[in-house]
Short mmCIF file of C-alpha atoms and ligand atoms in Angstrom, two decimals:
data_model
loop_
_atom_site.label_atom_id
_atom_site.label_comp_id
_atom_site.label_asym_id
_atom_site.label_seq_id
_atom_site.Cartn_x
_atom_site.Cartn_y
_atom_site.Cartn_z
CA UNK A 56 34.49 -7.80 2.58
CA UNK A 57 33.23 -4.75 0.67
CA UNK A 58 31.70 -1.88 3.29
CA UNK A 59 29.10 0.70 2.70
CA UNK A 60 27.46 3.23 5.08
CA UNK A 61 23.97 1.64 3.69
CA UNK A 62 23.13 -1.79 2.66
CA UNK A 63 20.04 -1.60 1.06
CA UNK A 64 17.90 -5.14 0.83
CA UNK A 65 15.10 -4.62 -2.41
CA UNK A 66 15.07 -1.85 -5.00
CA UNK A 67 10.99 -1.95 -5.63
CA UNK A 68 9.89 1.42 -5.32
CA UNK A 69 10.30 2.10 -1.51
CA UNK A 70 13.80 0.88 -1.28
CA UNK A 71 15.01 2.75 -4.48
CA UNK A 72 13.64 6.28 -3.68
CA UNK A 73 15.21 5.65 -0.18
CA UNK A 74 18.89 4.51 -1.04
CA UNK A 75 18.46 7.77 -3.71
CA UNK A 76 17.52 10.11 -0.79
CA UNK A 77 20.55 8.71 1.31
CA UNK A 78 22.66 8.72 -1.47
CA UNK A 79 21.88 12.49 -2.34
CA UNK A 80 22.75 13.04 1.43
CA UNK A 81 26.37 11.68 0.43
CA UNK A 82 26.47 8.44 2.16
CA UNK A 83 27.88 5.45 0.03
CA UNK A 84 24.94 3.23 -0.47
CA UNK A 85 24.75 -0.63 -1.89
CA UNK A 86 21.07 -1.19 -2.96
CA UNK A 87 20.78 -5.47 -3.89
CA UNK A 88 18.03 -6.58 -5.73
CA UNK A 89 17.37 -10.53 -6.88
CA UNK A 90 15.79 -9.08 -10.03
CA UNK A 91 17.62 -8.69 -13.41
CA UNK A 92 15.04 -6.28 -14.35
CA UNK A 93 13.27 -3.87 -11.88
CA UNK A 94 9.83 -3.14 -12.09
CA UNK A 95 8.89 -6.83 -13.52
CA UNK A 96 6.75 -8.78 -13.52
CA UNK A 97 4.08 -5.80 -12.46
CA UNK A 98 2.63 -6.52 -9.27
CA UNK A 99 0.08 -3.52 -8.72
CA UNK A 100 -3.22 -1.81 -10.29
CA UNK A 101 -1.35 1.32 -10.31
CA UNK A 102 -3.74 3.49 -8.47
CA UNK A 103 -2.61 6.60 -6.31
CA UNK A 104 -4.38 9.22 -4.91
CA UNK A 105 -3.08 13.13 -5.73
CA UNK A 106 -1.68 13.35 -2.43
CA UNK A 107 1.35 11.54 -3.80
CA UNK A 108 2.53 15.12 -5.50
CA UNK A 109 3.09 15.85 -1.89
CA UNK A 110 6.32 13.31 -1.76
CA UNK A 111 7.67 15.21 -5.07
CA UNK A 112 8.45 11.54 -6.26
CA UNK A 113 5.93 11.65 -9.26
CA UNK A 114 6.97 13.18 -12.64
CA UNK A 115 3.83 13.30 -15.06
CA UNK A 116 5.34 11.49 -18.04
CA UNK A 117 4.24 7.70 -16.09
CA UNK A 118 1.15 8.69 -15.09
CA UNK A 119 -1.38 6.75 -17.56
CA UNK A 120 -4.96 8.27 -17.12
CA UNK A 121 -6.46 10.54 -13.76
CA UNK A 122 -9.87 9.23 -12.51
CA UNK A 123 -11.82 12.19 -11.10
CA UNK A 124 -14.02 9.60 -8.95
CA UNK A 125 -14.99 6.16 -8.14
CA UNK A 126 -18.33 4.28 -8.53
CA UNK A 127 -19.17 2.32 -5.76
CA UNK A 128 -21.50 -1.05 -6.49
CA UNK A 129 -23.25 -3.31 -3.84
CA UNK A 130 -24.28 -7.31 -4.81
CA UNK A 131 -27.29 -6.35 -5.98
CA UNK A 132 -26.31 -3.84 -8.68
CA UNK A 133 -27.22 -0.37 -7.00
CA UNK A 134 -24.13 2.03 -7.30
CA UNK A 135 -23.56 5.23 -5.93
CA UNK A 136 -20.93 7.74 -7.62
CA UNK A 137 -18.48 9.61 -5.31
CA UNK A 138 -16.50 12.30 -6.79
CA UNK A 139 -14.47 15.46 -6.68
CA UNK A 140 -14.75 18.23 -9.48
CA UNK A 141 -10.42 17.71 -9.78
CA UNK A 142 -8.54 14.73 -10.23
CA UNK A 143 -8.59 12.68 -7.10
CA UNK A 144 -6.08 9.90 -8.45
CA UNK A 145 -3.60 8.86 -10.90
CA UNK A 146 -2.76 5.77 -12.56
CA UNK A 147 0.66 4.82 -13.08
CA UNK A 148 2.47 2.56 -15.64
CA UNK A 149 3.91 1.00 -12.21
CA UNK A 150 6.70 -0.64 -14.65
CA UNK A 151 8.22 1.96 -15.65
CA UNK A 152 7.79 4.21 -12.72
CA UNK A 153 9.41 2.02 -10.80
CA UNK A 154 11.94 1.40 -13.14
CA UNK A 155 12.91 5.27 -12.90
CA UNK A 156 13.22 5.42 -9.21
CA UNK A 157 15.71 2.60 -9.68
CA UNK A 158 17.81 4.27 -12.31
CA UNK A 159 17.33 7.50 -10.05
CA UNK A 160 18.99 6.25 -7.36
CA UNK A 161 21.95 4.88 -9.22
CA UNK A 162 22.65 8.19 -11.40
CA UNK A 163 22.49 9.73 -7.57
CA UNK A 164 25.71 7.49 -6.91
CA UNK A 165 24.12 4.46 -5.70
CA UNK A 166 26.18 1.16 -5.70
CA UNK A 167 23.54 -1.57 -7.31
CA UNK A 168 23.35 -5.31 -7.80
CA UNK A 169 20.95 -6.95 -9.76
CA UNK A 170 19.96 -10.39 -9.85
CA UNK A 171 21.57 -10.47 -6.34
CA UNK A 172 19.33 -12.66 -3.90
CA UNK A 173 20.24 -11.40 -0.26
CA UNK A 174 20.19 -14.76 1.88
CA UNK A 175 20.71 -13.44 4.96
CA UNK A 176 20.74 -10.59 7.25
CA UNK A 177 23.13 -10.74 9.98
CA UNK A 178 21.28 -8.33 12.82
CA UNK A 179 23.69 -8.77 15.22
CA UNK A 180 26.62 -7.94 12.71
CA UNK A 181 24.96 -5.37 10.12
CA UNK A 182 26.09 -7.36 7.22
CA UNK A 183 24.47 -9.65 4.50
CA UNK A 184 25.08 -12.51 2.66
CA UNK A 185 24.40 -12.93 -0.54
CA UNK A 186 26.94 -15.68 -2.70
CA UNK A 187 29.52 -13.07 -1.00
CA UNK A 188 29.59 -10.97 2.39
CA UNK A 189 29.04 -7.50 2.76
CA UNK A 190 28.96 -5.16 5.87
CA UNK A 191 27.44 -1.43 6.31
CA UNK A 192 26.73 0.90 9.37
CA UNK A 193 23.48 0.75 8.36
CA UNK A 194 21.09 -1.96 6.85
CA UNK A 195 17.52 -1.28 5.63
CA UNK A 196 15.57 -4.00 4.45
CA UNK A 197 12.40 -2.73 2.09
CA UNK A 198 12.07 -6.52 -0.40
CA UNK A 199 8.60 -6.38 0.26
CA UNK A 200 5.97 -8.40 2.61
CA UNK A 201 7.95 -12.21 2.51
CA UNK A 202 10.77 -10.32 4.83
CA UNK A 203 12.62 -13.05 6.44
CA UNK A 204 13.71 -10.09 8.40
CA UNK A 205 10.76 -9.34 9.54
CA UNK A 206 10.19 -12.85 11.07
CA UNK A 207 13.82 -12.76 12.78
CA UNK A 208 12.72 -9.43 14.16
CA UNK A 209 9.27 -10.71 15.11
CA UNK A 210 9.73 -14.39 16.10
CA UNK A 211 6.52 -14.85 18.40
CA UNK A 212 4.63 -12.89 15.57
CA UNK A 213 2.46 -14.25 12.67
CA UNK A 214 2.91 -11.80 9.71
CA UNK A 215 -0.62 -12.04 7.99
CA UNK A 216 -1.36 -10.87 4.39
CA UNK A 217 -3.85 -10.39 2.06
CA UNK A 218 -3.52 -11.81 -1.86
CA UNK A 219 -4.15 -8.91 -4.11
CA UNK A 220 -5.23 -11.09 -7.86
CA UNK A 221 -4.97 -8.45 -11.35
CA UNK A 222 -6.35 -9.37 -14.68
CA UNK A 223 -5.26 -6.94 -17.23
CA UNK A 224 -8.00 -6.83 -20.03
CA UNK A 225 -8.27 -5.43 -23.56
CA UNK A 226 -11.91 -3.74 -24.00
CA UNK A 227 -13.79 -1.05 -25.02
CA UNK A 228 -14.33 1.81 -22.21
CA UNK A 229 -17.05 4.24 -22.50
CA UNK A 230 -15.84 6.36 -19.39
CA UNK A 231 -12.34 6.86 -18.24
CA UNK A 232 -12.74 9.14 -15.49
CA UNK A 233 -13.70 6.62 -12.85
CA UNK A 234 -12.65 4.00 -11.30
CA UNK A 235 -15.37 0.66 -10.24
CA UNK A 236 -15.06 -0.87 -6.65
CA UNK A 237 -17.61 -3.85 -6.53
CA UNK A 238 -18.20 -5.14 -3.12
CA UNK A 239 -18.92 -9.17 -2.39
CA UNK A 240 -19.56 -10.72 0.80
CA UNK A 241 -17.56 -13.74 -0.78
CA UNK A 242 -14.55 -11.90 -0.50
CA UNK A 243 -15.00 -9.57 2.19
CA UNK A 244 -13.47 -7.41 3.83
CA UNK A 245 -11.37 -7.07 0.14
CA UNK A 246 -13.33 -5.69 -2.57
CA UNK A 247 -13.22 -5.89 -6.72
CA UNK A 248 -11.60 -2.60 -8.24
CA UNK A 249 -11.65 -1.99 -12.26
CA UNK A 250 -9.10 0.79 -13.59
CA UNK A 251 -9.68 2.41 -16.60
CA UNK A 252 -6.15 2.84 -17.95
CA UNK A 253 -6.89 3.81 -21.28
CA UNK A 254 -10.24 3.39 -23.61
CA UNK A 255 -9.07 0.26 -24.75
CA UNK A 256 -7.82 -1.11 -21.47
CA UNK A 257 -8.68 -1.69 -17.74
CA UNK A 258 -7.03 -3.28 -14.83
CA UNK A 259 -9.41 -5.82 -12.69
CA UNK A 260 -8.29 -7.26 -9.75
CA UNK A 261 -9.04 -8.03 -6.10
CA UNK A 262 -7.64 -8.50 -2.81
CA UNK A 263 -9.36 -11.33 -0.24
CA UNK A 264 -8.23 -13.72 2.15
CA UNK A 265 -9.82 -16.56 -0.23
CA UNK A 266 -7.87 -19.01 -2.21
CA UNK A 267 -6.42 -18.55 -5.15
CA UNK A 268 -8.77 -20.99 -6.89
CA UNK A 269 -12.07 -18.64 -6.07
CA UNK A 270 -10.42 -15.41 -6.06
CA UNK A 271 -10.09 -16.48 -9.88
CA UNK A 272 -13.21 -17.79 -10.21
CA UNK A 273 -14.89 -14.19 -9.05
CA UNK A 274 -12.55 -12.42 -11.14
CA UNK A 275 -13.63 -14.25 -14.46
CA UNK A 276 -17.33 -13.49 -13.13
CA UNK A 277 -16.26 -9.80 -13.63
CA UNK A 278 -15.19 -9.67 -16.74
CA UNK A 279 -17.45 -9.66 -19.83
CA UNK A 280 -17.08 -11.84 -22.85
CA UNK A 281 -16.09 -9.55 -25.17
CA UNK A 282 -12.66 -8.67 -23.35
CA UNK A 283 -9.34 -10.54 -23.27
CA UNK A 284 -7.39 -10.75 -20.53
CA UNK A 285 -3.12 -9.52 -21.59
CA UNK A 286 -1.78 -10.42 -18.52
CA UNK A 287 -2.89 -11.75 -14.76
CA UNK A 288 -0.37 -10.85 -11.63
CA UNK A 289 -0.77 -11.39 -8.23
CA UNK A 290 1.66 -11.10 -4.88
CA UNK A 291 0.66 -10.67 -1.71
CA UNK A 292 -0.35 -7.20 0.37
CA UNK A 293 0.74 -6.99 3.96
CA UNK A 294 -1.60 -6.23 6.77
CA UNK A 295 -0.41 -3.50 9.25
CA UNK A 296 -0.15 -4.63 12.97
CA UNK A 297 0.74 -2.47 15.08
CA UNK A 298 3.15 -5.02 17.27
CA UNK A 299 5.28 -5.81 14.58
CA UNK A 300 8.98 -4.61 15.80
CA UNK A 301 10.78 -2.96 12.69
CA UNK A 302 13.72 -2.11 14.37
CA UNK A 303 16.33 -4.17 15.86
CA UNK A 304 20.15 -2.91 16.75
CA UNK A 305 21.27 -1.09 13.38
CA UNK A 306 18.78 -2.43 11.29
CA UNK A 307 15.36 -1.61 9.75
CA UNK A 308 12.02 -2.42 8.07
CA UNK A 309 10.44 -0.28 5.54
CA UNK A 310 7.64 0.02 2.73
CA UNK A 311 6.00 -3.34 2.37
CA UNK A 312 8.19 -5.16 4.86
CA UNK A 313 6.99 -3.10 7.32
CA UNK A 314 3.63 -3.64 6.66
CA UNK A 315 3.30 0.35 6.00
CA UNK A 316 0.20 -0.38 3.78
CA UNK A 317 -3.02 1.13 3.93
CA UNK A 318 -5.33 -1.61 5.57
CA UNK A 319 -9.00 -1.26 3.53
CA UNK A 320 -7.19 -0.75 0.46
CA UNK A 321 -4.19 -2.23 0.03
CA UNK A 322 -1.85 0.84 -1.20
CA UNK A 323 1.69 0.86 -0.29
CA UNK A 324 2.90 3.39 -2.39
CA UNK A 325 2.00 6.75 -0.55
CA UNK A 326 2.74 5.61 3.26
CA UNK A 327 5.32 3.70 2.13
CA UNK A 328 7.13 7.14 0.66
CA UNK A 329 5.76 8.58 3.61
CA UNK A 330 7.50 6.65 5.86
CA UNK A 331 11.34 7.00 3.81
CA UNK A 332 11.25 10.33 4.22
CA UNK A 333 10.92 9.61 8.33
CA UNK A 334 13.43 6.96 8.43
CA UNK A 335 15.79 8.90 6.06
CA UNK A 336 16.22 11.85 8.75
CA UNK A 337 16.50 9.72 11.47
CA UNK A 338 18.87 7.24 9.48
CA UNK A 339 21.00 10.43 8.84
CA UNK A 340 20.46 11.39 12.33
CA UNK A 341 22.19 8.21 13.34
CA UNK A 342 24.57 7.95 11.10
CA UNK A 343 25.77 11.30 11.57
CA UNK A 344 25.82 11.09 15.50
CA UNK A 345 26.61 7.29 15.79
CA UNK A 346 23.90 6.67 17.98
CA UNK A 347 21.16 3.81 17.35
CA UNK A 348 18.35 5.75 19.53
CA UNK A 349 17.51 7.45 15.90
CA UNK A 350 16.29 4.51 14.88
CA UNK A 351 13.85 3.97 17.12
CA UNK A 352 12.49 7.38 16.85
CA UNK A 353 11.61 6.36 13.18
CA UNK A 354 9.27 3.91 14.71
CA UNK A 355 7.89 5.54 17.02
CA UNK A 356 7.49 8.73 14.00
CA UNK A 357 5.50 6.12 11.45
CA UNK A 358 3.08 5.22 14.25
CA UNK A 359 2.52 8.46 15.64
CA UNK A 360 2.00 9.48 12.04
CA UNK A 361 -0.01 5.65 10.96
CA UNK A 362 -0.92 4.46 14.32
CA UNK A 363 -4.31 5.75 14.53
CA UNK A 364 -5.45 5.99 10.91
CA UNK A 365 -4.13 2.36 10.16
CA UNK A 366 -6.48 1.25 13.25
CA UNK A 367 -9.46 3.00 12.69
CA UNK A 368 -9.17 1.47 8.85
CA UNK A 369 -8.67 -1.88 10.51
CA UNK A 370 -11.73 -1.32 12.53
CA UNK A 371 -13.80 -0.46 10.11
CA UNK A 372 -12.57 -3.67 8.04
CA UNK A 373 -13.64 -6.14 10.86
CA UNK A 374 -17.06 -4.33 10.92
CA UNK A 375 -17.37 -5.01 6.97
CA UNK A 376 -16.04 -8.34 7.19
CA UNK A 377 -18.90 -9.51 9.37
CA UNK A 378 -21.59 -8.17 6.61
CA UNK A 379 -23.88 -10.17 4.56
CA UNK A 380 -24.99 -9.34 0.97
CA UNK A 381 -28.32 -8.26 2.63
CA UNK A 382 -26.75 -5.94 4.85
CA UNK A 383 -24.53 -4.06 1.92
CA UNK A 384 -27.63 -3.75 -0.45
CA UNK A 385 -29.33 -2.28 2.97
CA UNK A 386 -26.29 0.15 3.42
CA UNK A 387 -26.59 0.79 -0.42
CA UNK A 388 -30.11 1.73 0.20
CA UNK A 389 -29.43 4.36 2.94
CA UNK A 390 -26.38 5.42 1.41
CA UNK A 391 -28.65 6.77 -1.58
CA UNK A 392 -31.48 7.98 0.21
CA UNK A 393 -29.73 10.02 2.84
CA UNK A 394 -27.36 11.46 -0.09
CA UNK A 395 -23.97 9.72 1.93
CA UNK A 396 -22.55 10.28 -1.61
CA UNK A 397 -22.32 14.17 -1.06
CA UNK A 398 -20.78 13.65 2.05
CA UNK A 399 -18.03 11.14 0.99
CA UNK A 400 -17.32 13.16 -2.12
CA UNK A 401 -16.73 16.16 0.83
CA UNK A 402 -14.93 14.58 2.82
CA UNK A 403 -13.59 11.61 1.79
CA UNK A 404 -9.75 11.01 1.03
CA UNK A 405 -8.25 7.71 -0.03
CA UNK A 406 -5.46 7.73 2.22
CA UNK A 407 -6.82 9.71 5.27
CA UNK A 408 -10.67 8.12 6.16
CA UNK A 409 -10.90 9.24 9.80
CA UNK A 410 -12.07 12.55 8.78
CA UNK A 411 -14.69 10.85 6.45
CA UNK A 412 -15.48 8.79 9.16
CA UNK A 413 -15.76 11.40 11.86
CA UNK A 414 -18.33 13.32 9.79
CA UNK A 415 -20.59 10.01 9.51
CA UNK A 416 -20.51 9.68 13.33
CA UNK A 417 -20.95 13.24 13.91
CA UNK A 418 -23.98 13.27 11.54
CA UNK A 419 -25.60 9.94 13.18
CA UNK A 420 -25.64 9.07 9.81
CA UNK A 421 -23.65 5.85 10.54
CA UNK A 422 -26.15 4.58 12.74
CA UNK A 423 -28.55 4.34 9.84
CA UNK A 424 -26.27 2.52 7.53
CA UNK A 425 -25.29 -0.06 9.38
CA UNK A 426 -28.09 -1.31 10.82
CA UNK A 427 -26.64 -4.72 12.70
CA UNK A 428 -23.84 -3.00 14.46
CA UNK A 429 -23.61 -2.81 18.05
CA UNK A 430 -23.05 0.71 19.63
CA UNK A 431 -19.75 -0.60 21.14
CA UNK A 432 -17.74 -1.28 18.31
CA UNK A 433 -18.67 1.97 16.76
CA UNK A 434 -17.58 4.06 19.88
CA UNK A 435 -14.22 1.77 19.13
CA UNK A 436 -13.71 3.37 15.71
CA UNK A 437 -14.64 6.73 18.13
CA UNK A 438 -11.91 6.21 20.22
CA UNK A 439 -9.59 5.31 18.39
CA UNK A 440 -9.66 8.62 16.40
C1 LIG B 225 -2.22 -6.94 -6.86
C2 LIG B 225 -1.69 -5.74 -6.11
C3 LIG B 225 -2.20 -4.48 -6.40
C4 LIG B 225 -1.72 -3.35 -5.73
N1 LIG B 225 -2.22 -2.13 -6.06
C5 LIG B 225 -1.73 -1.01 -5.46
C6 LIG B 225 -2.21 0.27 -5.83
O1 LIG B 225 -3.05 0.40 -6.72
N2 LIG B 225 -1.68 1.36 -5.20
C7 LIG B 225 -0.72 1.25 -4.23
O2 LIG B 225 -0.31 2.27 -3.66
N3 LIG B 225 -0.25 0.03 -3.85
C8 LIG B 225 -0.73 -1.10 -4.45
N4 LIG B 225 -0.23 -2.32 -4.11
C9 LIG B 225 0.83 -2.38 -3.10
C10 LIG B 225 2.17 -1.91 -3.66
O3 LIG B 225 2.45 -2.60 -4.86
C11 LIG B 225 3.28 -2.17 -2.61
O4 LIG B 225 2.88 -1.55 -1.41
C12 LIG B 225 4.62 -1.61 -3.08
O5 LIG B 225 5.09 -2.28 -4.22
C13 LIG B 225 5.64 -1.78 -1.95
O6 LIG B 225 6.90 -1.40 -2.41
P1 LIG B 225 8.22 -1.99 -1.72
O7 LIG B 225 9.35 -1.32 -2.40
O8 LIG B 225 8.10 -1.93 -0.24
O9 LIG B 225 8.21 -3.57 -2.07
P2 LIG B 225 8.19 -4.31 -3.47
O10 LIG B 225 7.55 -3.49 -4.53
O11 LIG B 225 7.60 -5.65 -3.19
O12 LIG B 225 9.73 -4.47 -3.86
C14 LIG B 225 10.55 -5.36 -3.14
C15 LIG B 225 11.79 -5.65 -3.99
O13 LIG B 225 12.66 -6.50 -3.19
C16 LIG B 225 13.20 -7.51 -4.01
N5 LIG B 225 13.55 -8.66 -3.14
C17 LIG B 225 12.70 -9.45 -2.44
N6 LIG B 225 13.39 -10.36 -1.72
C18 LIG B 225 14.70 -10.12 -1.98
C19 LIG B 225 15.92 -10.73 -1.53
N7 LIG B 225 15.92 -11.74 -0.66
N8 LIG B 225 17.09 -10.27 -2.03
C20 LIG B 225 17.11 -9.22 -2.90
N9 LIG B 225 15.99 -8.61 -3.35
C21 LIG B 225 14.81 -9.05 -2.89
C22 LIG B 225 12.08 -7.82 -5.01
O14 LIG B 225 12.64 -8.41 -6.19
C23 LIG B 225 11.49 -6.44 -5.27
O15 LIG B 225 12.10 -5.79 -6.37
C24 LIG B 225 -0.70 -3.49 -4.74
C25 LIG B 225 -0.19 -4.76 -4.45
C26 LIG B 225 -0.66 -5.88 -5.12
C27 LIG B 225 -0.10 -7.23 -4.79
#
């Protein structure tokens, strides 16, 4: 049976950059994917925010178009622009991005399979089976949110998930600079985003907890006559809960098996880098000392660094989920008139929004925009800060 220090279990773009990162640290890494071709079919609209330069994991040649902004629209039509005078986010040609961080990782030394479906994880034995055995020191399992993994790990726990639907769409763009997030109550607490990619194209998509059938159906509702739809994609985005054990003897969870996703939005692509570079020290940590106790210091790291902001986001989603259309075009309303737009432009960040929030609290402005809210589940969001 062939041995490695690290068995990796998914080369998408979490499990790539991390088997590269170990790799570059010298250990001999096997990274199995059941894909013949990485990247494919695309699964994501693509959108980061500019804090990603801060992983270093981003050259400029895959990044598409930069939105400076987003325009935000309620049911009824009224739409409030938030913006920053730089570029606030990129968006990537996820296929071929994430087809670099796999060819990264092997030109760092990396041992890959393709087209290699991983059956089984043996916990108790740190191997795998594929249609042959392997074993490893090591095993870190990043093949996105259908872990069956995760489940052994988590047996008494329900892994929940959202379905993020994309319609890619030929068209004519007047703007490119920013990007369109519709709200519905239909398909709260998710939310309809349109990219601008190029001038002639634009990603439309949404995540929901609806069917399939009428996530479709408000999709095609979004999308004008004169456009025509290239592709459609959909998979499904993980909800963070903060039970969920992603650690078990010499094995690990990470990136969208972990559920390190950003709970309003849906991104996975900044935490889930984020959260490599923790379990990459403490993976080398254990390796070099032998000693398992690393491992649980990288879960203990992602929620000291996640715990609160993930909860605070999931708070405010169960406050938005309970809206009506007459309560968003209310918010809408106040939003404008008490010029929320300045402050969200100030302070808001895609991937950090307790700040944002902190500022509407500290303002009282909160308590005018959402009008039907009890006092108690605000000071929740409060306290959870
Ligand atoms: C519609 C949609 C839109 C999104 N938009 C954004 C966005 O704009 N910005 C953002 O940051 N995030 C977005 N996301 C989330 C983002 O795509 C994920 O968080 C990210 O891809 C997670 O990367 P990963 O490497 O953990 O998992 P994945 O990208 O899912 O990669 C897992 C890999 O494991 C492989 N695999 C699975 N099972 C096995 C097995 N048994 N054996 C071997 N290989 C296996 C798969 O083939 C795959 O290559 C979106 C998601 C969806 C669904």
């Amino acid at each position: 049976m062939k041995k490695y220090d690290i068995i990796v279990v998914g080369a998408g773009p979490i499990g790539s950059t991390y088997a590269y990162k170990m790799a570059k640290l010298g250990y001999d890494v096997g990274l199995f994917d059941m894909k013949n071709r990485i990247g494919q079919p695309l699964q994501c609209a693509g959108i980061v925010s500019t804090n990603i330069n801060d992983t270093k994991n981003l050259p400029k040649e895959f990044i598409d178009n930069q939105v400076k902004g987003a325009n935000l629209i309620s049911p009824d039509s009224t739409s409030i622009t938030v913006e920053k005078e730089d570029t606030v986010a990129y968006v990537l040609d996820r296929v071929m991005y994430d087809k670099y961080l796999f060819e990264r990782a092997v030109d760092a030394g990396v041992d890959a399979h393709l087209g290699e479906r991983v059956f089984d994880v043996d916990i108790n034995n740190t191997s795998i089976k594929t249609d042959r055995e392997y074993s490893s020191r090591l095993i870190t399992v990043s093949c996105g949110p259908n872990s069956s993994t995760s489940k052994k790990m988590n047996p008494n726990l329900t892994d929940e998930s959202f379905m993020g639907i994309q319609y890619t769409v030929k068209t004519e763009l007047t703007s490119t600079d920013y990007v369109d997030v519709n709200v519905n109550s239909s398909i709260l607490p998710g939310f309809v985003w349109k990219i601008p990619v190029s001038p002639t194209e634009q990603r439309i998509g949404l995540f929901t907890q609806q069917s399939y059938n009428n996530a479709n159906q408000i999709l095609m509702s979004m999308i004008d006559s004169k456009s025509i739809i290239s592709q459609k994609h959909y998979g499904s985005i993980p909800k963070y809960n903060f039970k969920k054990n992603i650690v078990e003897n010499n094995t690990i969870l990470l990136g969208d098996s972990a559920s390190q996703v950003k709970p309003t939005t849906g991104g996975g692509l900044i935490a889930g880098f984020n959260c490599v570079d923790i379990a990459v020290n403490n993976s080398n940590k254990m390796l070099e000392e032998e000693n398992n106790k690393y491992l649980e210091n990288y879960q203990k790291e992602y929620h000291k660094k996640y715990g609160n902001e993930f909860r605070a986001q999931q708070n405010v989603q169960s406050i938005i989920q309970d809206m009506t259309e007459d309560d968003f075009n209310y918010m809408f309303k106040q939003l404008k008139e008490n010029h929320v737009d300045e402050i969200i432009s100030e302070y808001g960040d895609m991937d950090n929004q307790t700040p944002l929030l902190k500022q509407l609290v500290k303002t009282g402005i909160i308590f005018k925009l959402l009008p039907k809210i009890g006092l108690r589940r605000l000071k929740n969001i409060w306290k959870s800060q």
